[in-house]
Coordinates of C-alpha atoms and ligand atoms in Angstrom, one line a residue:
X26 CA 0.0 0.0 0.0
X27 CA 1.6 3.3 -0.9
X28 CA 2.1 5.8 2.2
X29 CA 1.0 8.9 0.7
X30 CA -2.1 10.6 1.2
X31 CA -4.2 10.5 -1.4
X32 CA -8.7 11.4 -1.3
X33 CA -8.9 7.8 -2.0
X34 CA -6.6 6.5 1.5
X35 CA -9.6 8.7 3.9
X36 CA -11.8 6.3 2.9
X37 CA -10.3 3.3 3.8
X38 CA -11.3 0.6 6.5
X39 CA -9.0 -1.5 8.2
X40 CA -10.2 -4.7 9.7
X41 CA -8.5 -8.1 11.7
X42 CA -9.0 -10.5 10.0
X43 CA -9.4 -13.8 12.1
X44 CA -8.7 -16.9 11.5
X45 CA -10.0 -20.8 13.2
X46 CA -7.4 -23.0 13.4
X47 CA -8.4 -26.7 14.7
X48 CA -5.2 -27.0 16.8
X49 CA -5.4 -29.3 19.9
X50 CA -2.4 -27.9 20.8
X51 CA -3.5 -24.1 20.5
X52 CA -6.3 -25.1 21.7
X53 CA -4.7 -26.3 25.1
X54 CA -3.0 -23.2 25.0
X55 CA -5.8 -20.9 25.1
X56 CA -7.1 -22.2 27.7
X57 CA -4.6 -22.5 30.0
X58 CA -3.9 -19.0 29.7
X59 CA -7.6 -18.5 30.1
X60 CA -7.5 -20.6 33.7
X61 CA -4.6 -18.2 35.0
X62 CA -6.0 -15.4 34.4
X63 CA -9.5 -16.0 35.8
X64 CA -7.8 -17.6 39.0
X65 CA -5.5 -14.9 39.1
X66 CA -8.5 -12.5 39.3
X67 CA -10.4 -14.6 41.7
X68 CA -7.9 -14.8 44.0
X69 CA -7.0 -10.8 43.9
X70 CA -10.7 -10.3 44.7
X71 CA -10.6 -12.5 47.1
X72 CA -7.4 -12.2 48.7
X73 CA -8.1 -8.2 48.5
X74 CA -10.7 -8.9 50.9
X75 CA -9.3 -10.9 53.1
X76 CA -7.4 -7.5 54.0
X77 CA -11.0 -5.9 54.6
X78 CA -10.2 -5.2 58.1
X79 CA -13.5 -6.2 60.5
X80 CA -13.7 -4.7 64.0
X81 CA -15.6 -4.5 67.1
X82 CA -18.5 -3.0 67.7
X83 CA -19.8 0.0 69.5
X84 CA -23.4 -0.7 70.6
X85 CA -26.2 0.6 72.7
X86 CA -28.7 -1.7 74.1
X87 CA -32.2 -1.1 75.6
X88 CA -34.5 -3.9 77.3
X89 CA -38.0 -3.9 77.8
X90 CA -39.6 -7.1 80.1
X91 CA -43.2 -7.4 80.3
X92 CA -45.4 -9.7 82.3
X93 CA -47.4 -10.2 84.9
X94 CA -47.1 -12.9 88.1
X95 CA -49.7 -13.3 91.0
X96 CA -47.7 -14.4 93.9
X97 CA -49.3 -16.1 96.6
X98 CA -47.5 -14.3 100.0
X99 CA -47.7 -15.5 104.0
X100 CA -48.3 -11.8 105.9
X101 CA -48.5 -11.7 109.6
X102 CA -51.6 -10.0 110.6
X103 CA -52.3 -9.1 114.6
X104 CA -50.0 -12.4 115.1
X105 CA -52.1 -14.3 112.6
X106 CA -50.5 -15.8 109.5
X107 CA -52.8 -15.1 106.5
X108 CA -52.6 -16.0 102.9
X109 CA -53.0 -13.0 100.6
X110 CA -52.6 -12.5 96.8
X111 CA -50.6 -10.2 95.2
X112 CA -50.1 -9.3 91.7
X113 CA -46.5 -8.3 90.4
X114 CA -45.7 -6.4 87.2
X115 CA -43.0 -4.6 85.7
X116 CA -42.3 -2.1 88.2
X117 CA -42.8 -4.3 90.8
X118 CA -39.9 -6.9 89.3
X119 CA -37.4 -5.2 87.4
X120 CA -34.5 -2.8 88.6
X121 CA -32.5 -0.1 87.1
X122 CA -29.0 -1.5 86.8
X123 CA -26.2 -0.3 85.5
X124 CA -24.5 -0.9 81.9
X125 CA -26.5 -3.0 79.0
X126 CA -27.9 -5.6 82.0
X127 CA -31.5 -6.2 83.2
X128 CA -32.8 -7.8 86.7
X129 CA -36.0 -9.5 87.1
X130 CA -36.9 -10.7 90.4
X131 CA -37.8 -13.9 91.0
X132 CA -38.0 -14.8 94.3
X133 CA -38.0 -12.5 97.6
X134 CA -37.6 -12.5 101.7
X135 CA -39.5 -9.7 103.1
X136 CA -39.2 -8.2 106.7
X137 CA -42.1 -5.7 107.2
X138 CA -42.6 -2.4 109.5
X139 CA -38.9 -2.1 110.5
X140 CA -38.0 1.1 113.0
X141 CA -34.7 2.5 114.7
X142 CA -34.7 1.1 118.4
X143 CA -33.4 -1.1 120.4
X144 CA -34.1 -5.1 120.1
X145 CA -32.4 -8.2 120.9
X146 CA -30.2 -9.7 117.6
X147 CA -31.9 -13.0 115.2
X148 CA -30.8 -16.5 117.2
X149 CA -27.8 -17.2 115.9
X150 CA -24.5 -19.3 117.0
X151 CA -23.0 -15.8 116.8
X152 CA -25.6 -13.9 118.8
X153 CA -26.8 -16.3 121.7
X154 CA -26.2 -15.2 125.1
X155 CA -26.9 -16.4 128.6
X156 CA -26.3 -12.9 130.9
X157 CA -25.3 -9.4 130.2
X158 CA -21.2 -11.0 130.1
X159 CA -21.6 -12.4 126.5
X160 CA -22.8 -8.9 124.9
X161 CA -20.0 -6.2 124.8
X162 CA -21.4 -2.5 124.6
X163 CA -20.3 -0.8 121.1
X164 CA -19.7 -4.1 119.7
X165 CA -20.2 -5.0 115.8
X166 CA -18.9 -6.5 113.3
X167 CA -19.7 -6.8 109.4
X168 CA -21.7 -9.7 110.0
X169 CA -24.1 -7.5 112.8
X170 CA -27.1 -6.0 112.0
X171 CA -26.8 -3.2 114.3
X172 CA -24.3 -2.5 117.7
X173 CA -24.7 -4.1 121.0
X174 CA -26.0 -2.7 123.7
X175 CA -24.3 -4.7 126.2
X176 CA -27.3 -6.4 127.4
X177 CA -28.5 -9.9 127.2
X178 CA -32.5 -10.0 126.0
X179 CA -34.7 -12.0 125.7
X180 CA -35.4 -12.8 122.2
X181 CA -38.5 -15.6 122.1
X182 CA -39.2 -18.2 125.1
X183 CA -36.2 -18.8 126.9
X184 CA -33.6 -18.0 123.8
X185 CA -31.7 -14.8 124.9
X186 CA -29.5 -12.3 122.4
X187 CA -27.6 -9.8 122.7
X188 CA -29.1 -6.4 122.1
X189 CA -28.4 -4.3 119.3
X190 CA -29.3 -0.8 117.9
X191 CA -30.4 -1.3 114.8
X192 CA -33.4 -1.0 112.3
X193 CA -35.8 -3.1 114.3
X194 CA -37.3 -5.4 114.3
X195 CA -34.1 -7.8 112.8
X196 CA -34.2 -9.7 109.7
X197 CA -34.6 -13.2 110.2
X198 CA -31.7 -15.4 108.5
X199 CA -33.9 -17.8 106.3
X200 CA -34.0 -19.7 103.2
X201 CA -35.1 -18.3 100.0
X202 CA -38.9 -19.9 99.6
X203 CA -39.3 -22.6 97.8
X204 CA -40.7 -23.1 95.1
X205 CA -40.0 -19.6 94.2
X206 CA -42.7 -16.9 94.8
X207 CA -42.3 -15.5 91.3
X208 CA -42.1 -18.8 89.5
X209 CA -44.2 -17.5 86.6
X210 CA -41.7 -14.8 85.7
X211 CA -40.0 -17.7 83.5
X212 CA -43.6 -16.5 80.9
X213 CA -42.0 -13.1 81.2
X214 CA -40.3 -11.9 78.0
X215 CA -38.1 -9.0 77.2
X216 CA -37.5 -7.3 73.8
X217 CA -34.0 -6.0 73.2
X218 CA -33.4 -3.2 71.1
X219 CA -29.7 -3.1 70.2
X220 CA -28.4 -0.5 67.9
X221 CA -24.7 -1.3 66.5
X222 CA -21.9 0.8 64.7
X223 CA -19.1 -0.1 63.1
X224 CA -16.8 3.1 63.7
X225 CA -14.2 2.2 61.1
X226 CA -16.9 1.7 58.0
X227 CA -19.3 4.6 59.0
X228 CA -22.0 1.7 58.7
X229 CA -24.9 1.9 61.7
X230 CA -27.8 -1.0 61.9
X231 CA -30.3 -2.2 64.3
X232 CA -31.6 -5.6 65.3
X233 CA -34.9 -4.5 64.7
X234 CA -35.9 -3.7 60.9
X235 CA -38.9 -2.1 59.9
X236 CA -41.1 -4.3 59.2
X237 CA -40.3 -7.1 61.6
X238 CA -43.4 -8.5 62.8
X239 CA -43.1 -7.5 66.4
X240 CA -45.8 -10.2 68.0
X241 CA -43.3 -13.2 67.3
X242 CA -40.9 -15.1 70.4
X243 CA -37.4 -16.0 69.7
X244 CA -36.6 -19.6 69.0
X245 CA -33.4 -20.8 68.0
X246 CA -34.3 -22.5 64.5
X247 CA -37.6 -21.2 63.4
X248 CA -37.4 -17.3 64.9
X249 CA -33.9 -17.0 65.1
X250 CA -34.4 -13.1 64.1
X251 CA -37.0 -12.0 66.3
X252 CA -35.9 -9.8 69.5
X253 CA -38.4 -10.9 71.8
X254 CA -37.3 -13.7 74.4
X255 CA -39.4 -15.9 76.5
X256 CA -37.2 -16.2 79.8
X257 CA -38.0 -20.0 80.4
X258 CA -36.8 -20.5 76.9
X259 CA -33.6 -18.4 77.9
X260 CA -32.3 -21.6 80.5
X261 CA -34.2 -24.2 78.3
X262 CA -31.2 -23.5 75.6
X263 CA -28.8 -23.9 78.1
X264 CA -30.0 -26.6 79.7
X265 CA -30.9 -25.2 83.0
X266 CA -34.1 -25.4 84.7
X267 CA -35.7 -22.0 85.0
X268 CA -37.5 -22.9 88.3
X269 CA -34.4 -24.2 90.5
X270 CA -32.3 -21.1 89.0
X271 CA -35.6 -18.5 90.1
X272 CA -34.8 -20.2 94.0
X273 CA -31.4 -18.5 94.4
X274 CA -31.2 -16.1 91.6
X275 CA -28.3 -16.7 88.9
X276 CA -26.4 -14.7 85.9
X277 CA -27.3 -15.4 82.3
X278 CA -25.7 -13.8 79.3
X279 CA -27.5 -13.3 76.1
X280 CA -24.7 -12.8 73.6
X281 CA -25.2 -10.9 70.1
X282 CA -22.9 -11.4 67.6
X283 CA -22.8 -9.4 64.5
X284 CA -22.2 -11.6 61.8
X285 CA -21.3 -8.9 59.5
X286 CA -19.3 -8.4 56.0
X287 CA -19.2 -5.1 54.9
X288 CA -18.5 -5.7 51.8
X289 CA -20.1 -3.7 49.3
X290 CA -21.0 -6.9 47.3
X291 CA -21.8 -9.3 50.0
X292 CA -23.3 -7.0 52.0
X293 CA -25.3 -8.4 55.0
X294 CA -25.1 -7.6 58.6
X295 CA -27.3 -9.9 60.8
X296 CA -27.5 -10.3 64.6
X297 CA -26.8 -14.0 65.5
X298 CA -28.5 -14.7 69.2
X299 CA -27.1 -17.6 72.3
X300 CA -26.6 -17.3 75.9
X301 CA -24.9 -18.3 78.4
X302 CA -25.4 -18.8 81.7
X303 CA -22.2 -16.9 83.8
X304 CA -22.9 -17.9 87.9
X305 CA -21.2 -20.6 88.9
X306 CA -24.3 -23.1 89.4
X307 CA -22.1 -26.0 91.0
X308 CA -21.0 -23.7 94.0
X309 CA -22.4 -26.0 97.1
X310 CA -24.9 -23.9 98.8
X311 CA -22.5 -22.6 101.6
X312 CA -20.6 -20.5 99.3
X313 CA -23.3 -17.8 98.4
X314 CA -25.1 -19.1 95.6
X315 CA -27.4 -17.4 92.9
X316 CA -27.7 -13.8 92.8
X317 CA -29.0 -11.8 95.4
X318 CA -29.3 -8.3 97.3
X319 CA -31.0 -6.3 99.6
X320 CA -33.1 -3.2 99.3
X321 CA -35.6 -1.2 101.4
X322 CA -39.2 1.0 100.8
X323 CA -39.1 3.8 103.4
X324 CA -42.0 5.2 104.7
X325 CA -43.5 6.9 107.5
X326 CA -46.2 5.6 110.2
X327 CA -46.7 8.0 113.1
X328 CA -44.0 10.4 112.4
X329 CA -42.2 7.4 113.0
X330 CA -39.6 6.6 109.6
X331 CA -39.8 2.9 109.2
X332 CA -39.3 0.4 106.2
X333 CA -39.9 -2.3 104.5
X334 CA -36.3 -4.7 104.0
X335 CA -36.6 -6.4 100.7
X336 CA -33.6 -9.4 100.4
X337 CA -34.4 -10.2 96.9
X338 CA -33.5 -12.7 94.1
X339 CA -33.1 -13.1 90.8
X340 CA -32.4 -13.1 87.9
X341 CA -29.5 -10.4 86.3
X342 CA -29.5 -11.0 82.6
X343 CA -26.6 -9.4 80.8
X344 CA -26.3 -8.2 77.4
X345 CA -23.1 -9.0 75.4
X346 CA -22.3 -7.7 72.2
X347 CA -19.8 -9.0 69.9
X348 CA -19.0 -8.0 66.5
X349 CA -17.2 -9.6 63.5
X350 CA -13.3 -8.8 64.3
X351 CA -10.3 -10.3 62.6
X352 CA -7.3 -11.6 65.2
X353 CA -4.0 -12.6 64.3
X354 CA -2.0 -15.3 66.2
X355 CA 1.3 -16.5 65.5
X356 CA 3.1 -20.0 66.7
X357 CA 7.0 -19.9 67.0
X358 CA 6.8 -23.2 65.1
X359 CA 5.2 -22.3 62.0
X360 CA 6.3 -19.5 59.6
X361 CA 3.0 -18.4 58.7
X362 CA 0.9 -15.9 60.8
X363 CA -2.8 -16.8 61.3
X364 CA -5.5 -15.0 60.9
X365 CA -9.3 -15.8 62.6
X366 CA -12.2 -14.3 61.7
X367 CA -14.6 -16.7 62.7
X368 CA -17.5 -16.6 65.1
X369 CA -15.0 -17.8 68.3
X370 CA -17.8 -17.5 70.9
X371 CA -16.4 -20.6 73.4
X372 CA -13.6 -22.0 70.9
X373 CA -10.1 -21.2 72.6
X374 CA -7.7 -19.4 70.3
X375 CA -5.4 -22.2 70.2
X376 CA -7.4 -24.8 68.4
X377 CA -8.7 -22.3 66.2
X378 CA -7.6 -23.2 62.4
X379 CA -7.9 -19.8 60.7
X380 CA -6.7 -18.5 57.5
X381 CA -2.8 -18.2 56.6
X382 CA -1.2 -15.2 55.9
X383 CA 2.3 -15.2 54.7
X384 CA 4.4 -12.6 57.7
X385 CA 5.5 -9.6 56.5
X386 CA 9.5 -9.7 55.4
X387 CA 11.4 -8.1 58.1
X388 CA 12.4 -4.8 57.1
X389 CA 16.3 -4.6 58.3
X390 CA 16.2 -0.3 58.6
X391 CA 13.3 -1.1 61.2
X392 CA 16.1 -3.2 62.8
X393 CA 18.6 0.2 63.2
X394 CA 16.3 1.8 65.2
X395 CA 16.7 -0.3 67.7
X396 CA 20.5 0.1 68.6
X397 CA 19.8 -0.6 72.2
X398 CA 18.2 -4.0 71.4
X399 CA 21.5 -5.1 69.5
X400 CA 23.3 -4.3 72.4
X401 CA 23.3 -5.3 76.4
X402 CA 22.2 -2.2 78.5
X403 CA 24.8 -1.2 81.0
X404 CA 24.1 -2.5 84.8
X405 CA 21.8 -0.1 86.8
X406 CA 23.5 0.0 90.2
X407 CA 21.6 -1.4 93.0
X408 CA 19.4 -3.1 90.8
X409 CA 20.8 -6.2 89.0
X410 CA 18.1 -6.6 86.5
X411 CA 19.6 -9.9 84.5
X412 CA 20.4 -11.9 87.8
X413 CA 16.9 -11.2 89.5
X414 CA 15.6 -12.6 86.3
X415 CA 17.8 -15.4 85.8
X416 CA 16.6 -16.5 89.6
X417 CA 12.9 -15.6 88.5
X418 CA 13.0 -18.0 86.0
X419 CA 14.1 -20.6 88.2
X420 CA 11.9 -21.1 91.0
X421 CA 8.9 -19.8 89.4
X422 CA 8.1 -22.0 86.6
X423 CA 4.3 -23.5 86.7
X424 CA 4.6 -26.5 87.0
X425 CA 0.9 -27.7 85.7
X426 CA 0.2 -25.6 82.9
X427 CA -3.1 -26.1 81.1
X428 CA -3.7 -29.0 78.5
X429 CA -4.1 -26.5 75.6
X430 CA -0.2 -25.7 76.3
X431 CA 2.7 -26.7 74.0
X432 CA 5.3 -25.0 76.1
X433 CA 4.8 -25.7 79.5
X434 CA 4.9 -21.8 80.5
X435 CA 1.2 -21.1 80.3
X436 CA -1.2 -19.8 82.9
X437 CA -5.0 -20.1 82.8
X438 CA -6.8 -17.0 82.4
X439 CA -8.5 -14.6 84.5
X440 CA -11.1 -13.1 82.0
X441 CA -14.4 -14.2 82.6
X442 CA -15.7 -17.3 80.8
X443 CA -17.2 -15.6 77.6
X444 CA -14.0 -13.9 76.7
X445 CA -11.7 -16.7 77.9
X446 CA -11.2 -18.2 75.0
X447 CA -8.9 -15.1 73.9
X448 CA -5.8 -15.8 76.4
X449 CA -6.3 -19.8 75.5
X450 CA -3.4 -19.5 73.4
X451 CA 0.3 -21.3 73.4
X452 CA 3.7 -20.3 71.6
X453 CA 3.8 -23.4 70.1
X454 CA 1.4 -25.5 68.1
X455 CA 3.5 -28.6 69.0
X456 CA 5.2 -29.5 72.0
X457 CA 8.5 -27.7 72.4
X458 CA 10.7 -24.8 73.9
X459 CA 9.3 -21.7 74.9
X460 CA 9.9 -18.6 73.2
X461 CA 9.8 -16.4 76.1
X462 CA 13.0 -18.7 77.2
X463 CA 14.9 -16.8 74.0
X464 CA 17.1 -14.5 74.2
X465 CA 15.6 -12.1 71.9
X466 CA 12.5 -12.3 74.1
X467 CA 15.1 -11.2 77.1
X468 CA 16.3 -8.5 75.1
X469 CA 13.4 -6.9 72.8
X470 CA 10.6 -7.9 75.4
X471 CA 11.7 -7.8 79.0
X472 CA 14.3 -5.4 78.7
X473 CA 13.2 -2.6 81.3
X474 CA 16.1 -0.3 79.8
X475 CA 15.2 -0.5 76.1
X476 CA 10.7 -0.2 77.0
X477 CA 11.8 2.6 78.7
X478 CA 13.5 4.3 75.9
X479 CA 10.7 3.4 73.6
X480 CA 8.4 5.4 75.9
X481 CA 10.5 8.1 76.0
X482 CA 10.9 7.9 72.2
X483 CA 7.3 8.8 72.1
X484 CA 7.2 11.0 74.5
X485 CA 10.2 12.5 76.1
X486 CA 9.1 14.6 78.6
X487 CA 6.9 11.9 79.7
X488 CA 7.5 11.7 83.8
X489 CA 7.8 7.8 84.9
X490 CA 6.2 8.0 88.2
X491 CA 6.6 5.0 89.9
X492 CA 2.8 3.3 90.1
X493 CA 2.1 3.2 86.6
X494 CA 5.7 3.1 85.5
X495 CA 4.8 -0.9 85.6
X496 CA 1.4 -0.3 83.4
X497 CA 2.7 1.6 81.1
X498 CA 6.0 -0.9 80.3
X499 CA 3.7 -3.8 80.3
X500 CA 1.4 -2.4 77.6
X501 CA 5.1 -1.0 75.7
X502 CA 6.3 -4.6 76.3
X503 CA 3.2 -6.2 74.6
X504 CA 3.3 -3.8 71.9
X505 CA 7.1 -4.8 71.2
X506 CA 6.4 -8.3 71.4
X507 CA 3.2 -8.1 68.8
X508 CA 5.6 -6.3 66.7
X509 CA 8.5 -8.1 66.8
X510 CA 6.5 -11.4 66.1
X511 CA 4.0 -9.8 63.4
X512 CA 5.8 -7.4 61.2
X513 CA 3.3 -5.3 59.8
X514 CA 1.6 -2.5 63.1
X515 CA -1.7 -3.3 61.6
X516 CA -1.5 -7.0 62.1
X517 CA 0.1 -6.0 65.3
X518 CA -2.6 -4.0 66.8
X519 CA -5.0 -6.9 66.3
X520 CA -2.1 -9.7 67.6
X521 CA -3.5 -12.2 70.6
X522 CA -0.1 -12.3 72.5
X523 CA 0.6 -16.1 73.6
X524 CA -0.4 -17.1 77.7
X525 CA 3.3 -17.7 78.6
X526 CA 4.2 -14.2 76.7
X527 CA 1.4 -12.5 78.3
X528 CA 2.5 -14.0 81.9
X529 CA 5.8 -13.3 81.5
X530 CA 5.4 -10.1 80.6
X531 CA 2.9 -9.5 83.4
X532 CA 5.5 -11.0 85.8
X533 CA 8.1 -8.9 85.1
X534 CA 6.2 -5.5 85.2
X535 CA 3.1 -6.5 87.5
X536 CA 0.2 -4.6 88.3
X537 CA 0.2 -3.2 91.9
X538 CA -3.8 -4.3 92.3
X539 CA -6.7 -5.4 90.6
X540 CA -7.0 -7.7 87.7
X541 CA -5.2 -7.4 84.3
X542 CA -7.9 -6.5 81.9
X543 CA -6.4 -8.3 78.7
X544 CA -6.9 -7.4 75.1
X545 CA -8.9 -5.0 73.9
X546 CA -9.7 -4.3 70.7
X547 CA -8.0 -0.7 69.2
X548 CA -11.6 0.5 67.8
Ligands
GDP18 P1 -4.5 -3.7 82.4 O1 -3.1 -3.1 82.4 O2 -5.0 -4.0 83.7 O3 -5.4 -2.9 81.6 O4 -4.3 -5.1 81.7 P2 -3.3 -5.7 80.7 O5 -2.0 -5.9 81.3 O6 -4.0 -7.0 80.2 O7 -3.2 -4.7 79.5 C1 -4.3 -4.2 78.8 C2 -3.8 -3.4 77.6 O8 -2.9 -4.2 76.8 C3 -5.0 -3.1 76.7 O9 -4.7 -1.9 76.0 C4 -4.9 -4.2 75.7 O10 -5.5 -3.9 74.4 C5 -3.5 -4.5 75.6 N1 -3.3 -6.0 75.4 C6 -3.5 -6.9 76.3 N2 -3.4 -8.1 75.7 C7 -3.1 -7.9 74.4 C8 -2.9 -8.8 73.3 O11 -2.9 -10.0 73.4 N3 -2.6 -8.2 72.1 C9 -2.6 -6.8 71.9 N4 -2.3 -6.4 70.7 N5 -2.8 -6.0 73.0 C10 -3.1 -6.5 74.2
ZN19 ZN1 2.3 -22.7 76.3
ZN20 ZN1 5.4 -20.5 75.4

């Protein structure tokens, strides 16, 4: 074709031309090449995803309980016991409590038309007297319901107390009734109205949609949406009995967990319901079983303040909310990092399978800026650091460590049981050393002199006072630790540090009272 323009060029029209070749071996070809690149895209997408980062939740909850129970109750009229009926509804059952919990009372020991004066003490072992000797004037103690007089009374017949001061006259010390008064409350239902947000997607739902038919009760296969609970059905899915628990009281938890991907394709976000009960129903009965507490009406008769002493039982029902969250643990014996992003209500960490995620190449510069890791920090006088924890080591090794550990250096947890599963976690995966015994833990982890640089790093005016010096290089030296092990800070800040890590750590840089909290998430 000449290249010169000529009228006749501008009106030209190129086309491809194609041509079908029967070619097993082109044939093969194409597709192969077709495979690749669809898996290759698949797994992108997919992959891509995996990265969608999922965090907690921030939720409100509100409860309404509605019902009604006609309790039969023994009163005490003019020395004459008399039957009366008596019917109960919300405002006579429920209490304001704090935080996303509700109390319904079940069961109740009343002690009618109390007054300040003087009166001799319930028969007790504790209280029994036989002269004015065995009372001591000014005398109480926690267990006293009011302070001695010093004088030995005369309680009922020939059984003689000690007086006391007190709001008269004293509660007896009974056993809750049986069967419980309010043994109908398990007909009682509550609807829970629980609004969630997740803060890093901007993305706010509700459990209850428009258009959710409102009338309906929960059950666990053919209602599984609806927010309305029957209480009896509460225990029945946990096995309990609703009538023995209503006796002494008792703890359920009625967990939510947010199933949700918030991906703009797969998009759905559904509340998933179970409980829980949280007492511990195989204390025997001397070690203060169920849930109960005390509270009075006031009133006054005469000009005279008296009141009516409620100790009452129940039920406390407590609302937990859980939302989807990745985690990532790592085992000293595998190169991969795991991730879990699975609904983990009850499974400990540890036998948790999880999705693989290769761990992020060390990045040597990181490595510079820790000079003071490379090297061995110079004696502080008066306080030989490395021997104390050479001894340490030593003599306080546990010697039963729970069956879920590898390493032999783990400690059960002190979270309660519904977030347990989160410190149930070894080193290892299979039997072997510890990693806190390393070196490297030694120097990156434990290393008061380096966490204490680091701090400063951050902040350096910051003033190390001495009580929360030990908080503050316990969080550093978990952050270290979750960054040393994962690599990447955003895989760190959702890292499950180990049980024998976690101990260790806690061990060297204890807290000077109360309970260690554990991990929380970051959002
Ligand atoms: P506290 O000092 O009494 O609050 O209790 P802890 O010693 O358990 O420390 C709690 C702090 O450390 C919180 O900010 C937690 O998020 C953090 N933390 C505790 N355990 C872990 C963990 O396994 N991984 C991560 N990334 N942070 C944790
Ligand atoms: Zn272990
Ligand atoms: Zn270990």
């Amino acid at each position: 074709m000449p290249a010169c323009c000529s009228c006749s060029d501008v009106f030209q029209y190129e086309t491809n031309k194609v041509t079908r070749i029967q070619s097993m071996n082109y044939g093969t070809l194409k597709w192969f090449f077709h495979v690749i690149v669809f898996s290759y895209v698949s797994f992108a997408l997919l992959s891509d995803k995996l990265y969608q980062r999922k965090e907690s939740v921030i939720s409100s909850v509100h409860t309404k309980v509605k019902g009604i129970a006609e309790v039969k109750e023994e009163i005490l009229e003019n020395g004459v016991k008399k039957l009366v009926h008596h019917v109960f509804d919300t405002a006579d059952y429920t209490f304001p409590l704090q935080g996303n919990s509700f109390f319904v009372m079940t069961n109740f020991l009343k002690t009618e038309g109390q007054e300040q004066r003087l009166c001799p003490e319930y028969p007790t072992r504790r209280t029994l007297c036989s002269s004015d000797r065995g009372c001591k004037k000014g005398w109480m103690d926690p267990q006293s319901k009011g302070i001695q007089t010093g004088r030995c009374g005369v309680y009922k017949g020939n059984q003689k107390t000690c007086e006391v001061s007190a709001w008269c006259p004293i509660e007896a010390v009974e056993e809750a009734p049986r069967p419980a008064l309010l043994n109908s409350a398990e007909n009682f239902t509550v609807l829970i109205k629980n609004n969630i947000d997740f803060p890093g997607h901007n993305y706010t739902t509700r459990n209850i949609l428009p258009g959710l038919n409102i009338t309906c009760t929960f059950h666990k296969t053919q209602n599984p949406q609806c927010p309305i609970f029957r209480l009896g059905d509460i225990f029945r899915e946990t096995g309990d009995n609703f009538s023995d628990v209503a006796i002494q009281g008792g703890i359920m938890g009625i967990e939510i967990y947010w199933d949700c991907n918030l991906d703009r394709w797969f998009h759905h976000c559904r509340p998933k319901y179970s409980f829980r009960r949280l007492d511990d129903k195989t204390t025997n009965v001397s070690l203060y079983p169920g849930y109960n507490f005390r509270y009075a009406k006031y009133y006054k008769e005469n000009n005279v303040e008296k009141r009516t002493l409620m100790k009452v039982f129940g039920i406390r029902f407590d609302i937990l909310v859980f939302g989807t969250t990745l985690k990532y643990v790592s085992f000293v014996d595998e190169s991969h990092i795991r991730m879990v992003n699975q609904q983990l209500l009850g499974r400990r960490l540890q036998d948790v399978k999880g999705q693989e995620v290769p761990r992020p190449p060390v990045d040597f510069t990181d490595l510079s800026k820790l000079p003071l890791a490379l090297h061995d920090p110079p004696p502080t006088p008066g306080q030989p650091e490395e021997m104390q924890l050479l001894r340490e080591e030593a003599t306080t090794r546990p010697r039963d460590s729970p069956v879920w550990c590898q390493c032999g250096s783990c400690l059960p947890s002190q979270l309660p049981e519904s977030r347990r599963y989160l410190e149930e976690l070894c080193c290892r995966k299979k039997p072997g050393a510890c990693i806190t015994t390393s070196e490297l833990f030694r120097k990156l982890v434990l290393s008061r002199h380096i966490l204490q640089f680091l701090l400063l790093y951050q902040d350096p005016l910051l003033a190390l006072d001495v009580d929360s010096t030990n908080n503050q290089l316990r969080h550093c030296a978990y952050r270290c630790y979750a960054t040393w092990r994962f690599g990447s800070q955003d895989m760190a800040d959702f890292a499950i540090l180990p049980s024998c890590c976690r101990w260790r750590i806690r061990r060297e840089f204890p807290k000077s009272q109360g309970q260690y909290s554990g991990f929380k998430s970051p959002y």
